[in-house]
Each structure stands twice: as structure tokens, then as C-alpha cells.
mmCIF file of C-alpha atoms and ligand atoms in Angstrom:
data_model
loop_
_atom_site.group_PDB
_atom_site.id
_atom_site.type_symbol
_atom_site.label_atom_id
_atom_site.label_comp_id
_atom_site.label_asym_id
_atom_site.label_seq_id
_atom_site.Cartn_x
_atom_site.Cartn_y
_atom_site.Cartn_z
ATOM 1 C CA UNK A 1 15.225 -32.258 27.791
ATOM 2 C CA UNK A 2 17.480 -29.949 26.661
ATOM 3 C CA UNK A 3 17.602 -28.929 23.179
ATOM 4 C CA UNK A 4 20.839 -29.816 21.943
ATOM 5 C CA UNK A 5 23.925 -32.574 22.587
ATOM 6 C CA UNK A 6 26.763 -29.857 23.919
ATOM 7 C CA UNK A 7 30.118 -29.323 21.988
ATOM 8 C CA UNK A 8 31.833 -31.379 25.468
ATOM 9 C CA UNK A 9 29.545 -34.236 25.288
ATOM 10 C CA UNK A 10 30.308 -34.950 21.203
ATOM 11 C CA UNK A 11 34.127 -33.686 22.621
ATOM 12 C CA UNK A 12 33.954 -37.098 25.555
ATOM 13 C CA UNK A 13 32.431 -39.684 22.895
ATOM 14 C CA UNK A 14 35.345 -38.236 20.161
ATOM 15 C CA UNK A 15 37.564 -39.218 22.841
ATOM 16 C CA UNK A 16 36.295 -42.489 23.578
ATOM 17 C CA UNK A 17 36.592 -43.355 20.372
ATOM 18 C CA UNK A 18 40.190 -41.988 20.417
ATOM 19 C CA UNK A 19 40.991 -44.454 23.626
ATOM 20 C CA UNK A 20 39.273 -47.662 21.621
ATOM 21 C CA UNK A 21 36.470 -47.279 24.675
ATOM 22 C CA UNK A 22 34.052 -48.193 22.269
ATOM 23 C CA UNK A 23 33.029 -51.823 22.293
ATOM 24 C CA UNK A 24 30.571 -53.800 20.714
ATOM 25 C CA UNK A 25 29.144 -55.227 24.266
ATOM 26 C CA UNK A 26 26.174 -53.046 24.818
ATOM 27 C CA UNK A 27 25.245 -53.982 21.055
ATOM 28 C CA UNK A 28 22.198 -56.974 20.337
ATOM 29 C CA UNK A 29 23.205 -60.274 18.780
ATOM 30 C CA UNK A 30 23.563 -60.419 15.056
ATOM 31 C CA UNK A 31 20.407 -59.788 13.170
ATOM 32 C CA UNK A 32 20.999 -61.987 10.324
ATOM 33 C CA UNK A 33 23.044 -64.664 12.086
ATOM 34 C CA UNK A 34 22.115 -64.270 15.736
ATOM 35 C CA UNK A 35 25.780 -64.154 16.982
ATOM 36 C CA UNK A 36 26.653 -62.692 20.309
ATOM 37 C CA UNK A 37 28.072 -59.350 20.185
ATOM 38 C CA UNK A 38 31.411 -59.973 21.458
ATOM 39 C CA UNK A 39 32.337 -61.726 18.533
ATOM 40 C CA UNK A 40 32.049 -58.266 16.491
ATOM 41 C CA UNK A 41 35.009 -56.505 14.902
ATOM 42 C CA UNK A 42 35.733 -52.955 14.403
ATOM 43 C CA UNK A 43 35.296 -52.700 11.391
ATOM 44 C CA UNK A 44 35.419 -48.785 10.366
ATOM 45 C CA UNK A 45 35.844 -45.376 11.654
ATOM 46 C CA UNK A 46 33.469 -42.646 9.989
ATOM 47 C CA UNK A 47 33.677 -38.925 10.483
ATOM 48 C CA UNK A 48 30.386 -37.376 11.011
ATOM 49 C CA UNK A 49 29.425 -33.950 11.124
ATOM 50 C CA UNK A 50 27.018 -33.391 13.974
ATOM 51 C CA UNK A 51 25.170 -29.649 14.439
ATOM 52 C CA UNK A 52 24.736 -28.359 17.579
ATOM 53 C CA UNK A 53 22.790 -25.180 18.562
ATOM 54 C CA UNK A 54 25.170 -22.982 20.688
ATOM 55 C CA UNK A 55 23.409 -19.644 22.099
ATOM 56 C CA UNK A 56 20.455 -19.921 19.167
ATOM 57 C CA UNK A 57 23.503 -20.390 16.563
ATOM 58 C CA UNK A 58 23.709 -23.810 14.826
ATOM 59 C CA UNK A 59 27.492 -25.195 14.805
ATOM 60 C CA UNK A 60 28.927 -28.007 13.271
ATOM 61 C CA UNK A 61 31.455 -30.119 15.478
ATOM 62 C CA UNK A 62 32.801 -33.509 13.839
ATOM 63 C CA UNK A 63 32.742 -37.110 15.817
ATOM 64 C CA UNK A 64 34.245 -40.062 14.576
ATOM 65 C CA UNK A 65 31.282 -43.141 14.678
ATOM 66 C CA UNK A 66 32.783 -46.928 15.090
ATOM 67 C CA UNK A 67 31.166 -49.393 13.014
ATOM 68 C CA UNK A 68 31.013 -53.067 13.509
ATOM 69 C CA UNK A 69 31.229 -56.092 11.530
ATOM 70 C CA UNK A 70 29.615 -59.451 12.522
ATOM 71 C CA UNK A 71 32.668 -61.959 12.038
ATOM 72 C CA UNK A 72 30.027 -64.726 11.725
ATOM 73 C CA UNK A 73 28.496 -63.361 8.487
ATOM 74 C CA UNK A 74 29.968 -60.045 7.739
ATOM 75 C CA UNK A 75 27.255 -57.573 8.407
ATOM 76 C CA UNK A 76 28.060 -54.535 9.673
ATOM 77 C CA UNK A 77 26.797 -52.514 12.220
ATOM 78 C CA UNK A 78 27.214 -48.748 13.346
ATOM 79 C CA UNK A 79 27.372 -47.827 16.791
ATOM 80 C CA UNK A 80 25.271 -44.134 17.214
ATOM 81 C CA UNK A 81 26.659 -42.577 20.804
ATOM 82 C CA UNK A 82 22.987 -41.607 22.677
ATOM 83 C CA UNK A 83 23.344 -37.874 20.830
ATOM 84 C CA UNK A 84 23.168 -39.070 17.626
ATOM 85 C CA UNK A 85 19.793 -40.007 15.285
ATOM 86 C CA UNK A 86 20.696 -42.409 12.388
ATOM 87 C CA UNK A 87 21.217 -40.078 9.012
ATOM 88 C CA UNK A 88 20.569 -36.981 11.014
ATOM 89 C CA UNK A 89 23.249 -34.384 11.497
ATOM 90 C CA UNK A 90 21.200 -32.945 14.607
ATOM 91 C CA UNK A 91 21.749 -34.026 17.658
ATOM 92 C CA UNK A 92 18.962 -36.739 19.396
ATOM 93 C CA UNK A 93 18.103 -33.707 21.896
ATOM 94 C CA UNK A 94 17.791 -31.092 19.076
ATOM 95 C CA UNK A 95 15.106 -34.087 16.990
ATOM 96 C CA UNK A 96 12.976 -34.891 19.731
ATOM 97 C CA UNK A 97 12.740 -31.014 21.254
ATOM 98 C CA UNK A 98 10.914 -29.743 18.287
ATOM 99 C CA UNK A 99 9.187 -32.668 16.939
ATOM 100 C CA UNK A 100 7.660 -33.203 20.002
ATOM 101 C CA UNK A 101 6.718 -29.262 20.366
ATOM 102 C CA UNK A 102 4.725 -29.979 16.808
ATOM 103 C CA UNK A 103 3.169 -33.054 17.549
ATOM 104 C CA UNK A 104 2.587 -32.852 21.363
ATOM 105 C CA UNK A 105 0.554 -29.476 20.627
ATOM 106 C CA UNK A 106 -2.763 -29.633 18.338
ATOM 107 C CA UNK A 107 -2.741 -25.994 17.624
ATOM 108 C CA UNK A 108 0.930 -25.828 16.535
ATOM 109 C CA UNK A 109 1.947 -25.488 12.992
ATOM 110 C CA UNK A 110 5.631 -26.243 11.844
ATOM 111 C CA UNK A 111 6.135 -23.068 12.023
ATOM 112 C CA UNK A 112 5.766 -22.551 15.510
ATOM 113 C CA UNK A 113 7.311 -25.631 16.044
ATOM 114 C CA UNK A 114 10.304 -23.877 15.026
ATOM 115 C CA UNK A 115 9.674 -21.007 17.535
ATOM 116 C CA UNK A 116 9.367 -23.290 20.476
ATOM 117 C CA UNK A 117 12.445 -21.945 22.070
ATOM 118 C CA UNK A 118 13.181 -18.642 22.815
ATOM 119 C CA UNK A 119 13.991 -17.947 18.722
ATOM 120 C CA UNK A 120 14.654 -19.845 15.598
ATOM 121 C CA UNK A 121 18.326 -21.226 15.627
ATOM 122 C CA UNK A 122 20.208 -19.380 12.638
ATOM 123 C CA UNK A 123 22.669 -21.815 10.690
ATOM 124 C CA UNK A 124 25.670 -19.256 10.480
ATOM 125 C CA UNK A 125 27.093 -21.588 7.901
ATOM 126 C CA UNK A 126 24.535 -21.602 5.683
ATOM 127 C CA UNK A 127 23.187 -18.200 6.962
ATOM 128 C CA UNK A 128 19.117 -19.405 7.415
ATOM 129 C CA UNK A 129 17.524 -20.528 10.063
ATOM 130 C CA UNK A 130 16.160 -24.401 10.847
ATOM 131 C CA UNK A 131 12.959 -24.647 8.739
ATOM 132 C CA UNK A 132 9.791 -25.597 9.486
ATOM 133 C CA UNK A 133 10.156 -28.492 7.122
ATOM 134 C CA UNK A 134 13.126 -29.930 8.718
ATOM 135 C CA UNK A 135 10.939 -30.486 11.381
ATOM 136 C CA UNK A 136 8.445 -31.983 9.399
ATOM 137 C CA UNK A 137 11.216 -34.497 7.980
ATOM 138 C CA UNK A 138 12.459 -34.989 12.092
ATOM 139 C CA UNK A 139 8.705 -36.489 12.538
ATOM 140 C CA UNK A 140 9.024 -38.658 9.348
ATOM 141 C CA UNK A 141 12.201 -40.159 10.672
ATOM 142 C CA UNK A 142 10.951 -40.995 14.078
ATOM 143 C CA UNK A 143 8.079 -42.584 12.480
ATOM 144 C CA UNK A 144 10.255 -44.507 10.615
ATOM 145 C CA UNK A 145 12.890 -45.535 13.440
ATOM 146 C CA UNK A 146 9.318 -46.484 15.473
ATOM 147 C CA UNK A 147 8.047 -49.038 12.505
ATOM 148 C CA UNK A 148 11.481 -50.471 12.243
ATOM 149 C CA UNK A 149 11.632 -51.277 15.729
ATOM 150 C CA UNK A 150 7.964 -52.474 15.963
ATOM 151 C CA UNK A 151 8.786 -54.508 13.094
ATOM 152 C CA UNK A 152 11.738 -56.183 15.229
ATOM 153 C CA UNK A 153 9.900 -57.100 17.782
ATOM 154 C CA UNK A 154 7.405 -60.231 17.879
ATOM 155 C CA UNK A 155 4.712 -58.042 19.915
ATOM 156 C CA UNK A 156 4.024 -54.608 18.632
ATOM 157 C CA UNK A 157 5.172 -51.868 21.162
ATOM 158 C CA UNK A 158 2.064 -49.533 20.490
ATOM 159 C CA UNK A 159 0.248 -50.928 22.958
ATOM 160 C CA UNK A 160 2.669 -50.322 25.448
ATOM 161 C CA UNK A 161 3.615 -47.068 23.768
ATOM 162 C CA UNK A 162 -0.049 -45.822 25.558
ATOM 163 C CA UNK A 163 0.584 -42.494 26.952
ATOM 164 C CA UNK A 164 -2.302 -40.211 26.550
ATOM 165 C CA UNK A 165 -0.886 -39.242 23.710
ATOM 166 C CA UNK A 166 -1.343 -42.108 21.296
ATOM 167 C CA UNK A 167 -4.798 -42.466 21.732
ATOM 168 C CA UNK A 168 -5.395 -39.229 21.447
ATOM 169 C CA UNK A 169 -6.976 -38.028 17.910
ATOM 170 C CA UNK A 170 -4.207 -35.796 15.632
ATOM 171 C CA UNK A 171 -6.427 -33.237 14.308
ATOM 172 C CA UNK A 172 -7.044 -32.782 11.179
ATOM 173 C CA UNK A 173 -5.481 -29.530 10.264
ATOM 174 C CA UNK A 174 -2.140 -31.249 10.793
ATOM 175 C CA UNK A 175 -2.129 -33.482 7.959
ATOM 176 C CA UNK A 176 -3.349 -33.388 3.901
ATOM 177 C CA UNK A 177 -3.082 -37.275 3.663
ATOM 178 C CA UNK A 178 -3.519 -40.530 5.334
ATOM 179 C CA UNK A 179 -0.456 -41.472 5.022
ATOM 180 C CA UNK A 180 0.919 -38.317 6.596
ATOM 181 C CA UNK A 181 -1.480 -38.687 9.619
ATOM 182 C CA UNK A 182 -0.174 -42.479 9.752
ATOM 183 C CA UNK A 183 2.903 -40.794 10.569
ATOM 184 C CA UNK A 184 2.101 -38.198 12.940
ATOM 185 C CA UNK A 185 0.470 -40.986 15.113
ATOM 186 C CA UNK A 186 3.741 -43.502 14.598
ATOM 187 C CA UNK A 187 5.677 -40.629 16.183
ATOM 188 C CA UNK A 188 3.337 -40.055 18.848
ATOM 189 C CA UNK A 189 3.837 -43.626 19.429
ATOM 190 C CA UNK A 190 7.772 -43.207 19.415
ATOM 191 C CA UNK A 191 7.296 -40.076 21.784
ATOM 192 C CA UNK A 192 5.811 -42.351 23.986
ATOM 193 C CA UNK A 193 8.178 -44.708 24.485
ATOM 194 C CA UNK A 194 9.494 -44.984 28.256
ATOM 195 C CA UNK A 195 13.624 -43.711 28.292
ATOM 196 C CA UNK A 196 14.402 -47.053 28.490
ATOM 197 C CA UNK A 197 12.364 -48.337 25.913
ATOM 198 C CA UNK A 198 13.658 -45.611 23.514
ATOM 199 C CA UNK A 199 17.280 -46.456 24.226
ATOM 200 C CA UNK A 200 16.395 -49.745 22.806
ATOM 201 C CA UNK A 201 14.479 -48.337 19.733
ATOM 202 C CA UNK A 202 17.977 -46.436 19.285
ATOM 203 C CA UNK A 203 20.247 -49.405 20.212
ATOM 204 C CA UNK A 204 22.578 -49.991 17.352
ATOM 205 C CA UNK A 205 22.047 -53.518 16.467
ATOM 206 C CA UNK A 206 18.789 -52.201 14.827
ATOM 207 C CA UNK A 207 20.570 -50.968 11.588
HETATM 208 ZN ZN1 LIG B 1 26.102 -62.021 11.687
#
């Protein structure tokens, strides 16, 4: 996987956006009134800053998200393009390349996690690099995205989610609480979704 959404592919979506390509057909029914998709509005345009890692440099480039309203009850919905992670302003590529460096390796600390490509990225706005515990917050998120999903579903996915990784043991050193290691394994879990399943973890309707 590469390790970062490029400026060109946040440039297409912007542009999609721009031609009103973005419709609510590839989004689930209503999950509070079970309406068909198609019967969703636009209901808002948001400008979100996205941060891309260009030649071990993190840069921001801004992308306009559509979000959705249910005309049968009013909920609204956004639409994340397949770069984006909900509340994240790293791109999907950028998440899953170092949290699954940490929690794919036993020996690695956060802190390597970080050095899992060539060098750290430096944020040249801010002027410091990504930190170890951003990655540690990436983990917590996809943890969280994998609960919600299981959650939506009437059969849990870890089951299916049964790549050598989930059933392997995290070890020990890589978490102070149960909680934490509760976690670790709901990413592993999330990690171990097929593509197609994790599309649908990501799919829109979810939030
Ligand atoms: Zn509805």
C-alpha cells in the first residue's frame, strides 16, 4: 500500500465534487429510517484539510466532502472519498501504513512505528515530525471504526476477520491495560478485514 493519498488523487475527488459527480447511490439505506439511498439530498459541502506526505514532508491540500441528508427523516450523512478516515486529517493510506507497521510487528514500539519508512515525515507547517503517539491514536480509531461496524452488523465480523493475525497473542510489552490490549486486538481485527470488506467498514452510511 502506499503510504499516502497523492496531491492528484485529493485534486480528481475535489473535482468530482466540483462536477456534482458525487451521488448518494453507492451509499446504504437510511440507518434510522431504512430509506433507499436515492432518496438522499445534498445537503452540505465541507472543506477539509487533508495531509499528505510528499518526499518525507507532510502537506496539507484541502477537499471539499458532500454530505447527505435522508429526506425521509432528516439525518445526515457524509460521504468520505476512499482516501479519507472519518475525523482524521491523514490520508486512509498514511493510517493504515503505520498502524499496521506497530501492530503487525511484536517487537515494534511506536517509535519505530514511526520509522517504518525510509524516515519520519517532518510537518513543515508545524515544523515536528508525526509522533509516535499519533500512531497510537491511528490504532484507537481503527478499533473504534471496527466496533462500530461489528456493532452494525447482526453477526460479528471477527470471526471472519481470522487472518493469522487475530488469533495471534499481542504481547504484553505493547500494552499497560486491558483495555488498551482490547484495542490492539480490535485493530488487528480491522487489519484483517478482506479490501472489500473494509470498503464496507468505511462505507459512508455508517456515520
Ligand atoms: Zn432516514
Amino acid at each position: 500500500m502506499p503510504l499516502t493519498a497523492t496531491r492528484e488523487d485529493i485534486k480528481a475527488y475535489q473535482e468530482k465534487v466540483e462536477k456534482n459527480k458525487i451521488t448518494s447511490n453507492d451509499l446504504d439505506p437510511c440507518p434510522r429510517c431504512n430509506l433507499e439511498p436515492i432518496h438522499f439530498k445534498i445537503h452540505a459541502y465541507r472543506e477539509r484539510r487533508f495531509l499528505i506526505i510528499v518526499e518525507m514532508l507532510v502537506k496539507a491540500v484541502h477537499c471539499a466532502l458532500v454530505r447527505f441528508k435522508c429526506s425521509g427523516c432528516g439525518k445526515t450523512f457524509a460521504f468520505y472519498p476512499d482516501f479519507a478516515v472519518p475525523h482524521k486529517h491523514y490520508t486512509r493510506q498514511t493510517v493504515l501504513t503505520f498502524s499496521r507497521s506497530y501492530v503487525e510487528d511484536d517487537q515494534k514500539t511506536y517509535k519505530d512505528a514511526v520509522m517504518t519508512v525510509d524516515g519520519v515525515p517532518e510537518c513543515s507547517e508545524k515544523g515536528r515530525p508525526l509522533a509516535p503517539s499519533t500512531i497510537h491514536r491511528w490504532i484507537s480509531t481503527l478499533a473504534g471504526i471496527f466496533t462500530a461496524y461489528q456493532a452494525a452488523k447482526e453477526k460479528p465480523l471477527e470471526e471472519k476477520a481470522s487472518s493469522g493475525l487475530c488469533k495471534r497473542q499481542i504481547p504484553k510489552k505493547k500494552y499497560r491495560t486491558l483495555t488498551r490490549k482490547e484495542v490492539l486486538l480490535k485493530c488487528r481485527g480491522f487489519l484483517g478485514l478482506s479490501p472489500v470488506e473494509r470498503i464496507n467498514v468505511f462505507s459512508p452510511g455508517l456515520r
